[in-house]
CSV table of C-alpha atoms and ligand atoms in Angstrom, one decimal:
chain,number,residue,atom,x,y,z
Q,1,MET,CA,22.9,-12.2,-14.2
Q,2,LYS,CA,25.5,-11.9,-11.5
Q,3,LYS,CA,24.0,-12.1,-8.2
Q,4,GLN,CA,24.4,-9.5,-5.5
Q,5,ALA,CA,25.3,-9.3,-2.0
Q,6,VAL,CA,23.3,-6.7,-0.1
Q,7,VAL,CA,23.7,-5.3,3.8
Q,8,ILE,CA,20.9,-3.2,5.1
Q,9,VAL,CA,22.2,-1.1,7.6
Q,10,GLY,CA,19.5,0.1,10.2
Q,11,ALA,CA,17.9,-3.1,9.7
Q,12,GLY,CA,15.6,-2.7,12.8
Q,13,SER,CA,13.8,0.2,11.1
Q,14,THR,CA,10.3,0.0,10.4
Q,15,HIS,CA,10.9,0.8,6.7
Q,16,THR,CA,13.1,-2.6,6.5
Q,17,PRO,CA,10.3,-5.0,5.8
Q,18,GLY,CA,9.3,-2.9,2.8
Q,19,ILE,CA,12.9,-3.1,1.5
Q,20,ILE,CA,13.1,-6.8,1.9
Q,21,GLN,CA,9.5,-7.1,0.4
Q,22,SER,CA,10.9,-5.3,-2.7
Q,23,LEU,CA,14.3,-7.4,-2.8
Q,24,LEU,CA,12.3,-10.8,-2.8
Q,25,GLN,CA,9.5,-9.3,-5.1
Q,26,LYS,CA,12.4,-8.0,-7.6
Q,27,LYS,CA,14.2,-11.2,-7.7
Q,28,ASN,CA,14.4,-11.3,-11.3
Q,29,GLU,CA,15.6,-7.6,-11.7
Q,30,PHE,CA,18.1,-7.9,-8.8
Q,31,PRO,CA,19.1,-11.5,-7.9
Q,32,LEU,CA,20.4,-12.0,-4.5
Q,33,ARG,CA,23.3,-14.3,-3.3
Q,34,LYS,CA,23.5,-12.9,0.1
Q,35,LEU,CA,21.3,-10.6,2.6
Q,36,VAL,CA,22.5,-9.1,5.5
Q,37,MET,CA,20.9,-7.3,8.2
Q,38,TYR,CA,23.0,-4.9,10.5
Q,39,ASP,CA,22.0,-2.7,13.1
Q,40,ILE,CA,23.3,-1.9,16.7
Q,41,ASP,CA,20.1,-2.8,18.4
Q,42,SER,CA,20.1,-6.5,18.0
Q,43,LYS,CA,16.5,-6.9,19.6
Q,44,ARG,CA,14.7,-4.7,17.0
Q,45,MET,CA,16.4,-6.1,13.9
Q,46,HIS,CA,15.8,-9.6,15.2
Q,47,LEU,CA,12.1,-8.6,15.7
Q,48,VAL,CA,12.2,-7.3,11.7
Q,49,TYR,CA,14.0,-10.7,10.8
Q,50,ASP,CA,11.4,-12.9,12.8
Q,51,ILE,CA,8.5,-11.3,10.6
Q,52,MET,CA,10.2,-11.2,7.5
Q,53,LYS,CA,12.0,-14.5,7.4
Q,54,GLN,CA,9.2,-16.7,6.2
Q,55,PHE,CA,8.8,-14.6,3.2
Q,56,ILE,CA,12.6,-14.7,2.7
Q,57,TYR,CA,12.9,-18.4,2.6
Q,58,GLN,CA,9.9,-19.0,0.8
Q,59,GLU,CA,11.3,-16.8,-2.0
Q,60,TYR,CA,15.0,-17.9,-1.8
Q,61,PRO,CA,15.4,-21.2,0.0
Q,62,GLU,CA,18.8,-21.4,-0.5
Q,63,LEU,CA,19.9,-17.7,0.2
Q,64,GLU,CA,22.8,-17.1,2.8
Q,65,VAL,CA,21.3,-14.7,5.2
Q,66,ILE,CA,23.3,-12.8,8.1
Q,67,VAL,CA,21.7,-11.2,11.1
Q,68,THR,CA,24.6,-9.3,12.7
Q,69,THR,CA,25.7,-6.4,15.2
Q,70,ASP,CA,29.2,-7.0,14.0
Q,71,LYS,CA,30.7,-4.7,11.5
Q,72,GLU,CA,33.1,-7.1,9.9
Q,73,LYS,CA,30.6,-9.8,9.2
Q,74,ALA,CA,28.3,-7.1,8.1
Q,75,TYR,CA,30.5,-5.6,5.4
Q,76,THR,CA,32.6,-8.3,4.3
Q,77,ASP,CA,32.1,-9.4,0.6
Q,78,ILE,CA,29.2,-6.9,0.0
Q,79,ASP,CA,28.1,-5.2,-3.4
Q,80,PHE,CA,25.4,-3.0,-2.1
Q,81,VAL,CA,25.2,-1.2,0.9
Q,82,PHE,CA,21.4,0.4,1.8
Q,83,ALA,CA,21.8,2.6,4.7
Q,84,GLN,CA,18.9,4.1,6.6
Q,85,ILE,CA,20.2,4.7,10.0
Q,86,ARG,CA,18.4,7.3,12.3
Q,87,GLN,CA,21.2,8.6,14.8
Q,88,GLY,CA,19.6,8.8,18.1
Q,89,GLY,CA,16.5,6.9,17.1
Q,90,LEU,CA,12.8,8.2,17.5
Q,91,SER,CA,13.4,9.6,20.8
Q,92,MET,CA,15.9,12.2,19.4
Q,93,ARG,CA,13.5,12.6,16.6
Q,94,SER,CA,10.8,13.8,19.3
Q,95,THR,CA,13.3,16.2,20.5
Q,96,ASP,CA,14.3,17.6,17.3
Q,97,GLU,CA,10.7,18.4,16.7
Q,98,LYS,CA,9.7,19.5,20.0
Q,99,ILE,CA,12.3,22.1,21.0
Q,100,PRO,CA,11.7,24.4,18.1
Q,101,LEU,CA,8.1,24.2,18.7
Q,102,LYS,CA,8.8,26.0,22.1
Q,103,TYR,CA,9.8,29.0,20.2
Q,104,ASP,CA,6.9,28.8,17.8
Q,105,VAL,CA,8.9,27.6,15.0
Q,106,VAL,CA,8.3,24.6,12.9
Q,107,GLY,CA,9.5,21.4,14.7
Q,108,GLN,CA,10.1,18.7,11.7
Q,109,GLU,CA,12.2,15.5,11.2
Q,110,THR,CA,14.1,17.1,8.3
Q,111,CYS,CA,13.1,20.6,8.0
Q,112,GLY,CA,14.3,23.6,10.3
Q,113,PRO,CA,16.5,23.9,13.1
Q,114,GLY,CA,15.3,20.6,14.6
Q,115,GLY,CA,15.8,18.6,11.0
Q,116,SER,CA,18.4,20.4,8.9
Q,117,ILE,CA,20.7,21.6,11.8
Q,118,SER,CA,20.1,19.3,14.9
Q,119,TYR,CA,19.4,16.0,13.2
Q,120,GLY,CA,21.9,17.0,10.5
Q,121,ILE,CA,24.9,17.5,12.6
Q,122,ARG,CA,23.8,14.5,14.5
Q,123,SER,CA,23.7,12.2,11.5
Q,124,ILE,CA,27.1,13.0,9.8
Q,125,THR,CA,29.2,10.9,12.1
Q,126,GLY,CA,27.0,7.9,11.7
Q,127,VAL,CA,26.9,8.2,8.0
Q,128,VAL,CA,30.6,8.9,7.7
Q,129,GLU,CA,31.5,6.1,9.9
Q,130,LEU,CA,29.4,3.4,8.3
Q,131,ILE,CA,30.8,4.5,4.9
Q,132,LYS,CA,34.4,4.1,6.1
Q,133,ASP,CA,33.4,0.8,7.7
Q,134,ALA,CA,31.7,-0.6,4.4
Q,135,ARG,CA,34.7,0.7,2.4
Q,136,ARG,CA,37.2,-1.2,4.9
Q,137,TYR,CA,35.8,-4.5,4.3
Q,138,SER,CA,34.2,-4.2,0.8
Q,139,PRO,CA,36.2,-1.5,-1.1
Q,140,LYS,CA,34.3,-1.9,-4.2
Q,141,CYS,CA,30.9,-1.8,-2.7
Q,142,TRP,CA,28.0,0.9,-3.7
Q,143,ILE,CA,26.5,2.8,-1.2
Q,144,LEU,CA,22.7,3.7,-1.5
Q,145,ASN,CA,21.8,6.1,1.3
Q,146,TYR,CA,18.6,7.2,2.6
Q,147,SER,CA,19.7,8.4,6.0
Q,148,ASN,CA,18.1,11.8,7.0
Q,149,PRO,CA,18.3,14.6,6.4
Q,150,ALA,CA,19.7,13.6,3.2
Q,151,ALA,CA,20.1,17.2,1.9
Q,152,VAL,CA,22.8,17.6,4.7
Q,153,VAL,CA,24.0,14.1,4.9
Q,154,ALA,CA,24.6,14.3,1.0
Q,155,GLU,CA,26.8,17.5,1.5
Q,156,ALA,CA,28.8,15.7,4.1
Q,157,THR,CA,29.6,12.8,2.0
Q,158,ARG,CA,30.3,15.2,-0.8
Q,159,ARG,CA,33.1,16.7,1.2
Q,160,GLU,CA,34.3,13.5,2.9
Q,161,PHE,CA,34.2,11.2,-0.1
Q,162,ASN,CA,33.5,13.3,-3.4
Q,163,ASN,CA,30.3,10.8,-3.6
Q,164,GLU,CA,32.1,8.0,-5.2
Q,165,ARG,CA,30.0,5.0,-5.6
Q,166,ILE,CA,27.7,6.7,-3.3
Q,167,LEU,CA,24.4,7.5,-4.1
Q,168,ASN,CA,22.0,9.8,-1.8
Q,169,ILE,CA,18.2,9.2,-2.4
Q,170,CYS,CA,15.0,10.1,-1.1
Q,171,ASP,CA,11.6,8.5,-1.9
Q,172,MET,CA,9.4,11.6,-1.5
Q,173,PRO,CA,9.6,12.5,-5.1
Q,174,THR,CA,8.8,9.0,-6.1
Q,175,ALA,CA,6.3,8.9,-3.8
Q,176,ILE,CA,4.4,12.1,-5.3
Q,177,LEU,CA,5.3,10.5,-8.7
Q,178,LEU,CA,3.6,7.5,-8.0
Q,179,SER,CA,0.4,9.4,-6.8
Q,180,PHE,CA,0.5,11.4,-10.3
Q,181,THR,CA,0.7,8.4,-12.2
Q,182,LYS,CA,-2.2,6.6,-10.4
Q,183,MET,CA,-4.3,10.1,-10.9
Q,184,LEU,CA,-3.6,10.1,-14.6
Q,185,GLY,CA,-4.8,6.3,-14.7
Q,186,LEU,CA,-1.3,4.9,-15.3
Q,187,LYS,CA,0.3,2.0,-13.4
Q,188,ASN,CA,3.5,2.8,-12.0
Q,189,TRP,CA,6.0,5.8,-11.8
Q,190,GLN,CA,8.2,4.8,-14.6
Q,191,GLU,CA,5.5,5.8,-17.1
Q,192,LEU,CA,6.2,9.3,-16.6
Q,193,ASP,CA,9.5,11.1,-17.1
Q,194,PRO,CA,9.7,13.9,-14.8
Q,195,CYS,CA,11.6,17.2,-15.2
Q,196,TYR,CA,12.3,18.3,-11.5
Q,197,PHE,CA,14.7,20.9,-9.9
Q,198,GLY,CA,15.7,21.8,-6.4
Q,199,LEU,CA,17.2,20.1,-3.2
Q,200,ASN,CA,16.2,17.2,-1.2
Q,201,HIS,CA,12.6,18.0,0.5
Q,202,PHE,CA,12.7,21.4,-1.5
Q,203,GLY,CA,11.9,20.8,-5.2
Q,204,TRP,CA,9.5,21.3,-7.8
Q,205,PHE,CA,8.2,19.3,-10.8
Q,206,THR,CA,8.4,21.4,-14.0
Q,207,GLU,CA,7.1,18.8,-16.7
Q,208,LEU,CA,6.0,15.4,-16.5
Q,209,TYR,CA,6.4,13.4,-19.8
Q,210,ASP,CA,4.3,10.2,-20.5
Q,211,LYS,CA,5.5,7.6,-23.0
Q,212,ASP,CA,4.1,9.7,-26.0
Q,213,GLY,CA,5.8,12.5,-24.9
Q,214,VAL,CA,3.0,14.6,-23.9
Q,215,ASP,CA,3.5,16.8,-20.8
Q,216,ARG,CA,0.8,15.9,-18.5
Q,217,LEU,CA,1.7,18.5,-15.6
Q,218,PRO,CA,-0.9,21.0,-17.0
Q,219,GLU,CA,-3.7,18.3,-16.7
Q,220,LEU,CA,-2.5,17.2,-13.2
Q,221,ARG,CA,-2.4,20.4,-11.9
Q,222,GLU,CA,-6.1,21.1,-12.9
Q,223,MET,CA,-7.2,17.6,-11.2
Q,224,ILE,CA,-5.2,18.7,-7.8
Q,225,LEU,CA,-7.1,22.3,-8.0
Q,226,GLU,CA,-10.5,20.5,-8.4
Q,227,LYS,CA,-10.2,17.1,-6.7
Q,228,GLY,CA,-7.1,17.4,-4.3
Q,229,MET,CA,-4.3,15.0,-4.1
Q,230,ALA,CA,-4.8,11.2,-4.3
Q,231,VAL,CA,-2.1,9.6,-2.5
Q,232,SER,CA,-1.1,6.2,-3.7
Q,233,ASP,CA,1.5,4.4,-1.2
Q,234,LYS,CA,0.4,3.3,2.3
Q,235,HIS,CA,3.3,5.2,4.1
Q,236,HIS,CA,2.0,8.5,3.2
Q,237,GLN,CA,-1.7,7.8,3.9
Q,238,ASP,CA,-2.1,8.4,7.6
Q,239,PRO,CA,-4.2,11.2,9.0
Q,240,ASP,CA,-1.2,13.3,9.6
Q,241,TRP,CA,0.1,12.8,6.1
Q,242,ASN,CA,-3.5,13.5,4.7
Q,243,LYS,CA,-2.9,17.0,6.3
Q,244,THR,CA,0.1,17.5,4.3
Q,245,TRP,CA,-1.6,16.6,1.0
Q,246,LYS,CA,-4.6,19.0,2.0
Q,247,GLN,CA,-1.9,21.8,2.2
Q,248,TYR,CA,-0.3,20.4,-1.1
Q,249,VAL,CA,-3.3,21.9,-2.7
Q,250,GLU,CA,-2.9,25.3,-1.1
Q,251,ILE,CA,0.8,25.2,-2.3
Q,252,VAL,CA,-0.3,24.7,-5.7
Q,253,LYS,CA,-3.1,27.5,-5.3
Q,254,ASP,CA,-0.5,30.0,-4.3
Q,255,TYR,CA,2.3,29.0,-6.7
Q,256,PRO,CA,0.3,27.3,-9.8
Q,257,GLU,CA,3.5,27.1,-12.2
Q,258,PHE,CA,5.3,23.9,-11.1
Q,259,LEU,CA,4.1,21.0,-8.9
Q,260,PRO,CA,6.0,21.2,-5.6
Q,261,ASN,CA,7.5,18.8,-3.2
Q,262,SER,CA,5.1,18.6,-0.3
Q,263,TYR,CA,8.1,19.7,2.0
Q,264,LEU,CA,7.9,23.0,1.0
Q,265,GLN,CA,4.7,23.3,3.2
Q,266,TYR,CA,7.2,23.9,6.3
Q,267,TYR,CA,9.2,26.8,4.6
Q,268,LEU,CA,6.3,28.4,2.6
Q,269,TYR,CA,3.8,28.5,5.4
Q,270,SER,CA,6.2,28.2,8.6
Q,271,LYS,CA,4.1,30.3,11.0
Q,272,GLU,CA,0.7,28.6,10.6
Q,273,MET,CA,2.4,25.1,10.3
Q,274,ALA,CA,4.2,25.7,13.5
Q,275,GLN,CA,0.8,27.0,15.1
Q,276,HIS,CA,-0.9,24.0,14.0
Q,277,MET,CA,1.6,21.5,15.7
Q,278,ASP,CA,1.2,20.1,19.3
Q,279,GLN,CA,4.3,20.5,21.0
Q,280,ASN,CA,3.4,17.5,23.5
Q,281,TRP,CA,2.4,15.4,20.5
Q,282,THR,CA,4.5,15.3,17.6
Q,283,ARG,CA,5.1,13.3,14.5
Q,284,ALA,CA,7.8,11.2,16.3
Q,285,ASP,CA,5.0,10.3,18.9
Q,286,MET,CA,2.4,9.5,16.1
Q,287,VAL,CA,5.1,7.1,14.4
Q,288,ILE,CA,5.6,5.3,17.7
Q,289,ASN,CA,2.1,4.8,18.2
Q,290,GLY,CA,1.5,4.1,14.6
Q,291,ARG,CA,4.0,2.5,12.5
Q,292,GLU,CA,6.2,1.2,15.2
Q,293,LYS,CA,3.2,-0.2,17.2
Q,294,GLU,CA,2.1,-2.1,14.1
Q,295,MET,CA,5.4,-3.7,13.8
Q,296,PHE,CA,5.7,-4.8,17.2
Q,297,ALA,CA,2.0,-6.2,17.2
Q,298,GLU,CA,2.9,-7.8,14.2
Q,299,HIS,CA,6.0,-9.6,16.1
Q,300,THR,CA,3.5,-10.6,19.0
Q,301,LYS,CA,1.6,-12.5,16.3
Q,302,TYR,CA,4.6,-14.1,14.9
Q,303,LEU,CA,5.5,-15.2,18.6
Q,304,GLU,CA,1.9,-16.7,19.3
Q,305,ASN,CA,2.6,-19.2,16.7
Q,306,PRO,CA,6.1,-19.0,15.2
Q,307,GLU,CA,5.5,-22.3,13.1
Q,308,SER,CA,2.4,-21.1,11.0
Q,309,TYR,CA,3.0,-17.5,11.0
Q,310,GLU,CA,3.0,-15.8,7.6
Q,311,SER,CA,5.0,-12.6,6.8
Q,312,PRO,CA,2.9,-9.5,6.4
Q,313,ILE,CA,2.9,-8.6,2.5
Q,314,GLN,CA,2.1,-4.4,2.0
Q,315,ASP,CA,0.5,-3.7,-1.5
Q,316,PHE,CA,3.3,-1.4,-2.4
Q,317,THR,CA,6.3,0.1,-1.2
Q,318,VAL,CA,7.9,3.2,-2.9
Q,319,PHE,CA,10.8,3.2,-0.4
Q,320,GLY,CA,11.6,-0.5,-1.0
Q,321,ASP,CA,10.9,-0.3,-4.7
Q,322,PHE,CA,13.2,2.9,-5.2
Q,323,ILE,CA,16.2,1.6,-3.8
Q,324,VAL,CA,16.0,-1.7,-5.4
Q,325,ASP,CA,15.2,-0.4,-8.7
Q,326,ALA,CA,18.2,2.3,-8.3
Q,327,ALA,CA,20.6,-0.7,-7.3
Q,328,SER,CA,19.5,-2.8,-10.2
Q,329,SER,CA,20.2,0.3,-12.8
Q,330,ILE,CA,23.6,0.5,-11.4
Q,331,ALA,CA,24.2,-3.2,-11.0
Q,332,TYR,CA,23.5,-4.0,-14.7
Q,333,ASN,CA,24.1,-0.6,-16.2
Q,334,LYS,CA,20.5,0.0,-17.1
Q,335,GLY,CA,20.5,3.6,-17.3
Q,336,GLU,CA,17.1,4.1,-15.8
Q,337,ARG,CA,15.8,7.6,-15.1
Q,338,PHE,CA,15.3,8.6,-11.4
Q,339,LEU,CA,15.3,11.5,-9.1
Q,340,VAL,CA,18.4,11.7,-6.9
Q,341,ILE,CA,20.6,13.8,-5.0
Q,342,VAL,CA,23.8,14.7,-6.9
Q,343,GLU,CA,26.5,17.6,-7.0
Q,344,ASN,CA,25.2,20.2,-8.9
Q,345,ASN,CA,27.9,20.9,-11.5
Q,346,GLY,CA,25.8,22.9,-14.2
Q,347,ALA,CA,22.6,20.7,-14.1
Q,348,ILE,CA,20.9,23.7,-12.8
Q,349,PRO,CA,23.0,26.4,-14.4
Q,350,ASN,CA,22.3,29.4,-12.1
Q,351,LEU,CA,23.2,27.7,-9.1
Q,352,PRO,CA,26.5,26.9,-7.2
Q,353,ALA,CA,28.0,24.1,-8.8
Q,354,ASP,CA,28.9,22.5,-5.4
Q,355,ALA,CA,25.2,22.5,-4.2
Q,356,MET,CA,23.8,19.2,-3.6
Q,357,VAL,CA,20.5,19.3,-5.6
Q,358,GLU,CA,17.9,16.8,-6.4
Q,359,VAL,CA,17.2,16.2,-10.1
Q,360,PRO,CA,16.5,13.9,-12.6
Q,361,ALA,CA,19.5,11.5,-13.7
Q,362,TYR,CA,20.3,8.3,-15.6
Q,363,ILE,CA,21.7,5.8,-13.4
Q,364,ARG,CA,24.7,4.1,-14.8
Q,365,SER,CA,27.3,1.6,-13.6
Q,366,TRP,CA,29.6,4.4,-13.1
Q,367,GLY,CA,27.3,6.6,-11.5
Q,368,PRO,CA,24.3,9.1,-11.9
Q,369,GLU,CA,24.5,11.4,-15.1
Q,370,PRO,CA,22.5,14.5,-14.1
Q,371,ILE,CA,19.8,15.9,-16.7
Q,372,SER,CA,20.3,19.8,-17.1
Q,373,ARG,CA,17.6,22.1,-17.4
Q,374,PRO,CA,17.4,25.8,-18.3
Q,375,ALA,CA,18.3,28.5,-15.5
Q,376,ILE,CA,15.8,28.9,-12.8
Q,377,SER,CA,13.9,32.1,-12.2
Q,378,THR,CA,14.1,34.5,-9.2
Q,379,PHE,CA,11.7,32.9,-6.6
Q,380,TYR,CA,13.1,29.7,-7.1
Q,381,LYS,CA,16.5,30.7,-7.2
Q,382,GLY,CA,16.3,32.8,-4.0
Q,383,LEU,CA,14.6,30.2,-1.9
Q,384,ILE,CA,17.1,27.4,-2.8
Q,385,GLU,CA,20.1,29.5,-2.5
Q,386,ASN,CA,18.8,30.4,1.2
Q,387,GLN,CA,18.0,27.0,1.9
Q,388,VAL,CA,21.5,25.6,0.5
Q,389,ALA,CA,23.2,28.2,2.7
Q,390,SER,CA,21.5,27.0,5.8
Q,391,GLU,CA,22.7,23.2,4.9
Q,392,LYS,CA,26.2,24.1,4.1
Q,393,LEU,CA,26.6,26.2,7.2
Q,394,ALA,CA,25.1,23.0,9.1
Q,395,VAL,CA,28.1,21.0,7.8
Q,396,ASP,CA,30.6,23.8,8.2
Q,397,ALA,CA,29.2,23.8,11.9
Q,398,TYR,CA,30.1,20.3,12.3
Q,399,TYR,CA,33.7,20.2,10.4
Q,400,GLU,CA,34.7,23.3,12.2
Q,401,LYS,CA,33.1,22.3,15.6
Q,402,SER,CA,31.8,26.3,15.3
Q,403,TYR,CA,28.8,27.8,17.4
Q,404,GLU,CA,28.8,30.9,15.3
Q,405,LYS,CA,28.2,28.7,12.2
Q,406,ALA,CA,25.7,26.6,13.6
Q,407,LEU,CA,23.9,29.9,14.7
Q,408,GLN,CA,24.0,31.1,11.4
Q,409,ALA,CA,22.8,28.0,9.8
Q,410,ILE,CA,19.9,28.4,12.1
Q,411,ALA,CA,19.3,32.2,11.6
Q,412,ILE,CA,19.1,32.0,8.0
Q,413,ASN,CA,16.9,29.1,7.6
Q,414,LYS,CA,13.5,30.2,6.6
Q,415,THR,CA,11.7,28.9,9.1
Q,416,VAL,CA,13.3,30.8,11.8
Q,417,PRO,CA,12.1,34.5,12.4
Q,418,SER,CA,14.9,36.1,14.4
Q,419,THR,CA,18.6,35.5,15.9
Q,420,THR,CA,17.2,35.8,19.5
Q,421,ILE,CA,15.0,32.7,18.7
Q,422,ALA,CA,17.9,31.0,16.9
Q,423,LYS,CA,20.2,31.4,19.7
Q,424,GLN,CA,17.8,30.0,22.4
Q,425,ILE,CA,16.9,27.2,20.1
Q,426,LEU,CA,20.5,26.7,19.6
Q,427,ASP,CA,21.6,26.4,23.3
Q,428,ASP,CA,18.7,24.0,23.8
Q,429,LEU,CA,19.9,21.8,21.0
Q,430,ILE,CA,23.2,21.6,22.2
Q,431,GLU,CA,22.2,20.4,25.3
Q,432,ALA,CA,19.7,18.0,24.3
Q,433,ASN,CA,22.3,16.5,21.6
Q,434,GLY,CA,24.9,16.1,24.0
Q,435,ASP,CA,27.4,13.4,23.0
Q,436,PHE,CA,25.7,13.2,19.6
Q,437,TRP,CA,27.5,16.6,18.6
Q,438,PRO,CA,30.9,17.5,18.3
Q,439,GLU,CA,31.6,20.4,21.0
Q,440,LEU,CA,31.1,23.5,19.5
Q,441,HIS,CA,33.3,26.5,20.3
W,501,LIG,C1,9.3,10.8,3.6
W,501,LIG,C2,10.5,11.3,3.5
W,501,LIG,C3,11.3,10.6,4.3
W,501,LIG,C4,10.8,11.0,5.7
W,501,LIG,C5,9.5,10.3,6.0
W,501,LIG,C6,8.9,10.8,7.0
W,501,LIG,O1,8.9,9.4,3.1
W,501,LIG,O2,11.0,11.3,2.2
W,501,LIG,O3,12.9,11.5,4.1
W,501,LIG,O4,11.7,10.4,6.6
W,501,LIG,O5,8.6,10.9,4.9
W,501,LIG,O6,7.8,9.8,7.3
W,501,LIG,P1,7.1,9.7,8.8
W,501,LIG,O7,5.8,9.0,8.4
W,501,LIG,O8,8.2,8.8,9.7
W,501,LIG,O9,6.9,11.1,9.3
W,502,LIG,MN1,13.2,12.0,2.2
């Protein structure tokens, strides 16, 4: 089995320990010859390295490990780039969430004006740059990209690189799938073959086949309506996420045909969502005071006694397992089936060929082979076309440096009630993003 060289870009993230853990636990499925941690924030990255190194060397005593802020070192001789950057950090996430809320519009990391548009336009520069850098030093490498907002980023990488050897992914459908399998008494998400269509953070499960070929979705729908959602991975279980799972049941009650991606709550109930959000305490604040604080506390524990410190092991990390499994499927041409973001090209026959959609695909060494499905009905088609338009307009705004396109991207978004509000939000976002955005004319 050929061994792999991996660079984690954005290695100072709170999600990095999970990725490293999966890389170590999946040593037999995806053996490493080199692990690089790369970030522009050296302090944060070293903090993550400190808390994970005991585990790394325990599993791979001989592994070449590089922790660097230098591009050339990071990308030279690499097989796989795992990208998960956050342009502007959590402080800009907070700004993205708070500005729309001033106007009673949903303030969310990846949805609405703060997500698709503000964060979208901000992210493109960083993601495109990292792909160019990676290709410069390792022309043959594969890029697996988690960087958000994935829908907008995927549209930009489609335009820039035709998504050649780039796979844009999101853990949410897989995390939901894991919950489904656990609810059915199964062990892992590979035990269900999902049929799914939509966009990133905007899709529906239509069937869920078990290994005997039985569609378990009807049974699950009844379980969800009767007992609610039982959530399985640690990340999506804190009190704020639990509100999402409560609302999930409401979506299934109102729209029982398929099982939704939880992010649809922000579009289908946007007014109530905005009303229940606190402008002074948004999700970014919760993450800073939750997941991030826990990571810093872990590092304090390390500093107290570096010699005897043992790396923390989480039960299960979908975020890490999914990216490593997908990379393994590419590296060894396994053809495993995953939910990924690809150019439509007929997979959903009555949507534009050039829309970036989220569907199941067999992952081969030459890339994803998407699974096509029957045409979708009016309700879904209408919602999706509207959202695709908003996402594509955000990317147009970036490349054309166009105020008008940015305004259209916001005004058409289902979370936004009127053009007057769209303009106010856009003007605030331009100011808040400063040099993170191109200057719009
Ligand atoms: C899910 C989504 C990610 C998103 C994350 C936010 O996992 O798939 O795209 O970044 O949720 O979670 P957080 O706990 O940071 O609000
Ligand atoms: Mn996601």
